[in-house]
Coordinates of C-alpha atoms and ligand atoms in Angstrom, one line a residue:
X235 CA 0.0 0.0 0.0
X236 CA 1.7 3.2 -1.1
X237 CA 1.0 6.2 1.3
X238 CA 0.3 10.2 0.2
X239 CA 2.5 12.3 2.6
X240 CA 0.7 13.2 5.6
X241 CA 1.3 16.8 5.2
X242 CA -1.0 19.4 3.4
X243 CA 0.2 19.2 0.0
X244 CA 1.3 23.2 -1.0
X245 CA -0.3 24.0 -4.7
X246 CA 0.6 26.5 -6.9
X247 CA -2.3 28.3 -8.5
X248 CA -0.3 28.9 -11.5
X249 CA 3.3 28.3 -13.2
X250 CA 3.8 32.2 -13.2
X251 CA 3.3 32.0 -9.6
X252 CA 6.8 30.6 -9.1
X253 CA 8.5 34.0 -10.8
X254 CA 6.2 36.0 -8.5
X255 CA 7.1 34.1 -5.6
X256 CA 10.9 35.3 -6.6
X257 CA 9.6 39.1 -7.0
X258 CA 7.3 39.7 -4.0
X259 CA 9.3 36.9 -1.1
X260 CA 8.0 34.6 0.9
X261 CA 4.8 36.3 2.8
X262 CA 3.6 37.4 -0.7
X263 CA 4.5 33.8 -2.3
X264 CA 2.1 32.1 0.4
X265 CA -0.5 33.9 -0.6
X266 CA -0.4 33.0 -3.7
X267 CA -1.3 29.7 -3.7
X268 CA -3.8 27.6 -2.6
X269 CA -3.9 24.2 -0.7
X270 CA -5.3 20.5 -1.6
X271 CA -6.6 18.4 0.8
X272 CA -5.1 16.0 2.7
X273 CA -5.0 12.9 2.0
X274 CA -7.0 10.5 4.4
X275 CA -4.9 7.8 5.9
X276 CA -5.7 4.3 5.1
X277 CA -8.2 2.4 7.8
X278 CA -6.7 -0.3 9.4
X279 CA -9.5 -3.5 9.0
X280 CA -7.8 -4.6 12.1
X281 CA -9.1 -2.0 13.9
X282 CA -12.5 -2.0 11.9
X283 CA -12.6 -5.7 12.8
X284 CA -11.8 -5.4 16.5
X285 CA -15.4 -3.4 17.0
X286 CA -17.1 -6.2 15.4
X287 CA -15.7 -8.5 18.1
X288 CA -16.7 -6.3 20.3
X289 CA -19.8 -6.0 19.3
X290 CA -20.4 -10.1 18.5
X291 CA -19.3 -10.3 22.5
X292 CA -21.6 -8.1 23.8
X293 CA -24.6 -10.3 21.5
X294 CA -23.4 -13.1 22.7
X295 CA -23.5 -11.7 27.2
X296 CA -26.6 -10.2 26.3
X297 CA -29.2 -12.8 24.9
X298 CA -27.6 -12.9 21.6
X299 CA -28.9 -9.9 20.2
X300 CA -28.2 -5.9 20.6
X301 CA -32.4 -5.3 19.6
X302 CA -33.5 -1.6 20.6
X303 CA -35.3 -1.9 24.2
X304 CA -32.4 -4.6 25.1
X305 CA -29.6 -4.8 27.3
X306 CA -27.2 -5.5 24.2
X307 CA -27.8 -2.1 22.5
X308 CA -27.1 0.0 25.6
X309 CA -24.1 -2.0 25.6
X310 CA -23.5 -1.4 22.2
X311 CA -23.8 2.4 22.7
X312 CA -21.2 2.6 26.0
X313 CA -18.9 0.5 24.1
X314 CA -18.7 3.0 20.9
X315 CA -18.8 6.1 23.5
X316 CA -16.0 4.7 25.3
X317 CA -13.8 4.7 22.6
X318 CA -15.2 8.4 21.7
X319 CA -14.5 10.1 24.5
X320 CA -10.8 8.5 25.0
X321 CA -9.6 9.7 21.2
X322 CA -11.2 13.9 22.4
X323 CA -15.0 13.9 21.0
X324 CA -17.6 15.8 22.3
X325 CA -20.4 13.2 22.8
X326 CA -24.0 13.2 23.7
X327 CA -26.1 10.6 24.3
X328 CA -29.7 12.0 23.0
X329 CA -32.6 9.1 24.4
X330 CA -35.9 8.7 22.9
X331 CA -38.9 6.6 23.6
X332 CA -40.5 3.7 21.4
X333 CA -42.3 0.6 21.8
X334 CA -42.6 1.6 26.0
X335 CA -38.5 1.4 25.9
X336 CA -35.7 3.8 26.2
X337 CA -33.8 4.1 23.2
X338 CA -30.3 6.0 22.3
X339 CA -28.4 8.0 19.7
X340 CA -25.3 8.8 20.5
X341 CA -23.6 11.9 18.7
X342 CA -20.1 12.7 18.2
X343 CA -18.5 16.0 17.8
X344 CA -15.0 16.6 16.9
X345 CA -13.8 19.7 18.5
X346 CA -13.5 22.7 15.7
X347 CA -14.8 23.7 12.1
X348 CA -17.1 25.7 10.9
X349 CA -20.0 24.6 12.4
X350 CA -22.5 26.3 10.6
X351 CA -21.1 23.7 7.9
X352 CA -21.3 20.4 9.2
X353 CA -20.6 17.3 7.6
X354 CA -21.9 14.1 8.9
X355 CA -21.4 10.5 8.9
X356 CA -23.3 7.8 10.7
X357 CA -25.1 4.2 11.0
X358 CA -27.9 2.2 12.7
X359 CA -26.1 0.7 15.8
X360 CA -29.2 -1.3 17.0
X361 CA -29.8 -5.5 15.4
X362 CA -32.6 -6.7 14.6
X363 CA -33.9 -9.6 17.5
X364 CA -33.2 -12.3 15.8
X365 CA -29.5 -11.9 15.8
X366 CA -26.3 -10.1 17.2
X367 CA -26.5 -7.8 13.6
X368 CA -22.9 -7.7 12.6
X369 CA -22.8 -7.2 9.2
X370 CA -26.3 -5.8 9.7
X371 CA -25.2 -2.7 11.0
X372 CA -22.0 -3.8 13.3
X373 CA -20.0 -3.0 10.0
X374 CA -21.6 0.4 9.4
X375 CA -21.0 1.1 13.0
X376 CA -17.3 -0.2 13.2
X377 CA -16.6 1.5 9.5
X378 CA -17.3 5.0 11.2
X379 CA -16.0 4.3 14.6
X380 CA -12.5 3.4 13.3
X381 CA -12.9 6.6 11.1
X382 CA -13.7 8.7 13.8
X383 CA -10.4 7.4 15.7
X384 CA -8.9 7.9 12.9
X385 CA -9.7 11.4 12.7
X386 CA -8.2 12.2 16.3
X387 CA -4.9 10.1 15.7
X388 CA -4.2 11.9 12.8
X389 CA -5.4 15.4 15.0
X390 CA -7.7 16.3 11.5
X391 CA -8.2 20.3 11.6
X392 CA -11.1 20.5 9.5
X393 CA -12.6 23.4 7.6
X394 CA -16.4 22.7 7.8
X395 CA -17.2 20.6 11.1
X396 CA -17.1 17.1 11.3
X397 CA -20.0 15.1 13.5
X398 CA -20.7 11.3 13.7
X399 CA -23.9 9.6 14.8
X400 CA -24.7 6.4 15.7
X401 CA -28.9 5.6 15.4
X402 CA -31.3 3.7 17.4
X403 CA -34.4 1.6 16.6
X404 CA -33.4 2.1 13.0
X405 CA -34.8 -1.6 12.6
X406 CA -38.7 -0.2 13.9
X407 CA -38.7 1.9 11.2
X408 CA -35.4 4.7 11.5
X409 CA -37.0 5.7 14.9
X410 CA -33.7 7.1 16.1
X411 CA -32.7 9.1 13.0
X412 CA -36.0 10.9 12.3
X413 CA -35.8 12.0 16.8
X414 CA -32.7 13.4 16.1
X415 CA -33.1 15.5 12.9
X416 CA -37.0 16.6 14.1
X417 CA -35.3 17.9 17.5
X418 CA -32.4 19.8 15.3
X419 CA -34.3 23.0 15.4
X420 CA -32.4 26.0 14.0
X421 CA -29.1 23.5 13.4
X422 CA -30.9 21.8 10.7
X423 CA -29.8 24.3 8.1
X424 CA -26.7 24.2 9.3
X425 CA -26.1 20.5 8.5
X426 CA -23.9 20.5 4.7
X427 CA -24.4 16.4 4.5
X428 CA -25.3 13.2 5.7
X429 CA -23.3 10.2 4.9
X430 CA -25.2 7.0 5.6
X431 CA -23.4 3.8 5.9
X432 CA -25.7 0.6 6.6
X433 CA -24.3 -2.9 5.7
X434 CA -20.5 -2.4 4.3
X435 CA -19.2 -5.6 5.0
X436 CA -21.6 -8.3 3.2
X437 CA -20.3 -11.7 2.9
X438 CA -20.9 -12.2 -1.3
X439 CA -20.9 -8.3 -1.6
X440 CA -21.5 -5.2 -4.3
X441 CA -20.1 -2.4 -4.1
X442 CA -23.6 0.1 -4.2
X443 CA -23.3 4.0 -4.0
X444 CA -26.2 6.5 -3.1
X445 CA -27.7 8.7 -6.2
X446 CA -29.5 11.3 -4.4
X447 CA -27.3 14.0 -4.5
X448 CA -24.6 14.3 -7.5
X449 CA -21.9 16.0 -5.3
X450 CA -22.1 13.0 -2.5
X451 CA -22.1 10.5 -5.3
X452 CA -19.4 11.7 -7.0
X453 CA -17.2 11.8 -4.3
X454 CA -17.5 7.7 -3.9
X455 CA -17.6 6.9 -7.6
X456 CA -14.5 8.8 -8.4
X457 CA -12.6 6.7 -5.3
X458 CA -13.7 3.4 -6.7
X459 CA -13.2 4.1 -10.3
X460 CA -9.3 5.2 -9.1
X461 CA -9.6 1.7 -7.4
X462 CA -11.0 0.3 -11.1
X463 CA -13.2 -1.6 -8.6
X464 CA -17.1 -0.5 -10.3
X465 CA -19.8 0.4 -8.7
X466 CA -23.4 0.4 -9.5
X467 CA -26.0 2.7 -8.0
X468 CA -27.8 1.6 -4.8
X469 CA -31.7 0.4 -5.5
X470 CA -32.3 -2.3 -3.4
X471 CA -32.9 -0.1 0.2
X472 CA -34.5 3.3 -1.1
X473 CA -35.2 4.4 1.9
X474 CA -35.2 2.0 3.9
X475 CA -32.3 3.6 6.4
X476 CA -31.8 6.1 8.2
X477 CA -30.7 8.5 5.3
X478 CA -33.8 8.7 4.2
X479 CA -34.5 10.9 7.6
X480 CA -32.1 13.2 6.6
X481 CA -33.0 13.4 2.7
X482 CA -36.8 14.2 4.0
X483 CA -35.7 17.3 5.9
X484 CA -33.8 18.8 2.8
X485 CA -30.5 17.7 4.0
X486 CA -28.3 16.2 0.8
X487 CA -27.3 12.6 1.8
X488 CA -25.0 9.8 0.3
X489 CA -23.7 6.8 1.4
X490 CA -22.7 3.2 0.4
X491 CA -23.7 -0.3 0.7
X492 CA -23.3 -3.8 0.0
X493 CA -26.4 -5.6 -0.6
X494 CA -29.2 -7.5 1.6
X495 CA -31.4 -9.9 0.5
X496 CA -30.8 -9.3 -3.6
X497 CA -29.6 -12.3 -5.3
X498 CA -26.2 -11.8 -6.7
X499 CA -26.5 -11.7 -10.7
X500 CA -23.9 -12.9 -13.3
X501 CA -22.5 -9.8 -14.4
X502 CA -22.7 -8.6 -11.0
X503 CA -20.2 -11.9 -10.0
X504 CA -18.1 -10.9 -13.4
X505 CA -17.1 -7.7 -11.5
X506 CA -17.3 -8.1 -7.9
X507 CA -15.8 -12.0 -7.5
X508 CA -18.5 -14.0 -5.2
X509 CA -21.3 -16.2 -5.9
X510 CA -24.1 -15.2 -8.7
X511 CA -27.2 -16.7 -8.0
X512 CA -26.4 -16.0 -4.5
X513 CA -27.8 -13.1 -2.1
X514 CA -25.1 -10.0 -1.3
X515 CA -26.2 -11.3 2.4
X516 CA -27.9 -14.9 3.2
X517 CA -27.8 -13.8 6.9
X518 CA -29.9 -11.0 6.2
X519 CA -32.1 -10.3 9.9
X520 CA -30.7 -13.7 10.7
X521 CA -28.9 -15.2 13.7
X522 CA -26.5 -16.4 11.5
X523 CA -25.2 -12.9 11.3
X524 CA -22.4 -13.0 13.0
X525 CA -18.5 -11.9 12.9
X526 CA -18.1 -15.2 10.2
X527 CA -21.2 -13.1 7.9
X528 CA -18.4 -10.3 6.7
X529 CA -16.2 -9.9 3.9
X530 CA -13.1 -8.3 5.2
X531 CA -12.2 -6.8 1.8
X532 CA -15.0 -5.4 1.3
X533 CA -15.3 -3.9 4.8
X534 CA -11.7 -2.2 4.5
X535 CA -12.4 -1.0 0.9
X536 CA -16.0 0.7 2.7
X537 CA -13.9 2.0 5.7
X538 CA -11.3 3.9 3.6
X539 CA -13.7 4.8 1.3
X540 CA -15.6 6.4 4.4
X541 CA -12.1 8.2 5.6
X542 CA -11.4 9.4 1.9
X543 CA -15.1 11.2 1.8
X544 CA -15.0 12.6 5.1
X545 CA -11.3 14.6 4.6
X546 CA -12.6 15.6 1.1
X547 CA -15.6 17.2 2.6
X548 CA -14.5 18.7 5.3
X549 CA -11.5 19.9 3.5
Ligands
LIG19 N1 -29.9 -2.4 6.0 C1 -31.3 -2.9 5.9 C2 -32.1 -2.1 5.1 C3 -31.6 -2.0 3.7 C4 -31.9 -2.9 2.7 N2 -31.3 -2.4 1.6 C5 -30.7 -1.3 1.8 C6 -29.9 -0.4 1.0 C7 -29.3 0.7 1.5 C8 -29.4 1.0 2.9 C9 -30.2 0.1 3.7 C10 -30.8 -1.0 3.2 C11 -31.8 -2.9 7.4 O1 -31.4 -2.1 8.2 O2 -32.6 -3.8 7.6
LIG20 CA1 -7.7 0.0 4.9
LIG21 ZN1 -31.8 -4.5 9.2
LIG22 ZN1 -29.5 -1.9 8.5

């Protein structure tokens, strides 16, 4: 794996910049030009992969599941706060009520930015009951955890601000996600983007990008087409997460995905490798979705690709 230098590249805006630069000194030259982002760092899928064990242990102490209303998706939630609050973030845990239980968000804020431009990324952190939900949104939720920590390790200075959010009761219908943007009040305009990552890591897996805004989509397509990895756009879930909260208050959202319940066509298996005639994910809502229902490739790919969007963004 080759690595960009982890210093903001220096452009210059033009080649008569250089002579300029020679006339005016030094002060004057740094004015004159103009800065690329930086490049994000690459994800380590060890790290990525750690939360899922995580997350498959506290299934497995908790009745085998992390359901919303269950002692497995409070769990879930100290767990990823935990790790928050040790790297520097800002978190809050927002609670709501549904179905006669307490349910949680938990939001992440990482200290500086504009914050009347904020960029966000985030995933349903509740399972469905049947199962301990690792690909099913553990990978979503360990994708943008090990982001986040990545963001603090590499001490990110962001233009726009950067939040994270992890969603509750996303499996009764994006409970969580619809509380939290219908309490943003004034803030709502102030939110630039919502990137949506639900299932990342399926076991015969697609590689499935948002369409609903250009800009957001763009951002992914260009990454994977650098990759030559192709990507098709995402149909299968139209709303059906917790985007789709966002993209009903105005708020542009994007996001990635790599397939439920779809069977796996032959073209589909011509450029992605896995099985055709196959579903992206036979554990779909099943107890058989455990830490063995991922495919680690596809999971790092999904987690850089995540780190690459966010530094672009908020550049
Ligand atoms: N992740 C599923 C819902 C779902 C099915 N297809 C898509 C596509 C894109 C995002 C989400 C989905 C669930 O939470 O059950
Ligand atoms: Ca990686
Ligand atoms: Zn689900
Ligand atoms: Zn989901």
């Amino acid at each position: 794996m080759t690595h960009s230098p982890r210093t903001r590249r220096v452009v210059l805006v033009a080649g008569a910049c250089t002579a300029v630069a020679a006339l005016l000194g030094t002060a004057a030259a740094a004015q004159a030009t103009t800065s690329a982002p930086l490049a994000a760092p690459d994800i380590p899928i060890a790290g990525v992969k750690g939360h899922l064990d995580k997350l498959q242990s506290i299934a497995d102490a908790n009745g085998g599941n992390r359901a919303h209303g269950r002692p497995g998706y409070k769990a879930s939630i100290d767990y990823v706060k935990g790790k928050l609050d040790d790297a520097g973030f800002t978190t809050k845990v927002q609670e709501f009520n549904y179905g006669g239980r307490k349910g949680y968000n938990l939001i992440a804020d990482w200290p500086g930015g504009k914050e009347d431009q904020t960029v966000m990324a985030g995933a349903h952190l509740d399972s469905v009951g049947r199962g301990p939900g690792i690909n099913d949104n553990g990978s979503g939720s360990a994708g943008v955890l090990e982001v986040a920590l990545a963001v603090s390790r590499e001490g990110l200075k962001p233009t726009k601000h950067l939040r994270f959010g992890w969603w509750g009761a996303e499996e009764y219908g994006l409970v969580g996600s619809r509380h939290y943007v219908n309490n943003l009040g004034g803030d709502r305009s102030k939110i630039d983007s919502y990137l949506n990552f639900d299932m990342i890591g399926s076991p015969n897996p697609g590689y499935f990008v948002y369409d609903d805004d250009a800009r957001l989509e763009k951002v992914f397509k260009d990454w994977y087409a650098a990759k030559n990895i192709v990507t098709e756009i995402e149909t299968e879930g139209d709303g059906r997460s917790d985007h789709a909260s966002f993209k009903d208050a105005g708020i542009p959202v994007g996001g990635l995905f790599t397939g439920a319940g779809y069977i796996k066509s032959q073209e589909q298996a011509k450029n992605w490798g896995g099985e055709a005639g196959r579903p992206f994910d036979p554990c779909y809502h099943q107890s058989c979705d455990s830490t063995k229902n991922i495919d680690d490739k596809a999971l790092d790919n999904n987690s850089d690709a995540i780190a690459h969007a966010l530094w672009e963004l908020t550049s």
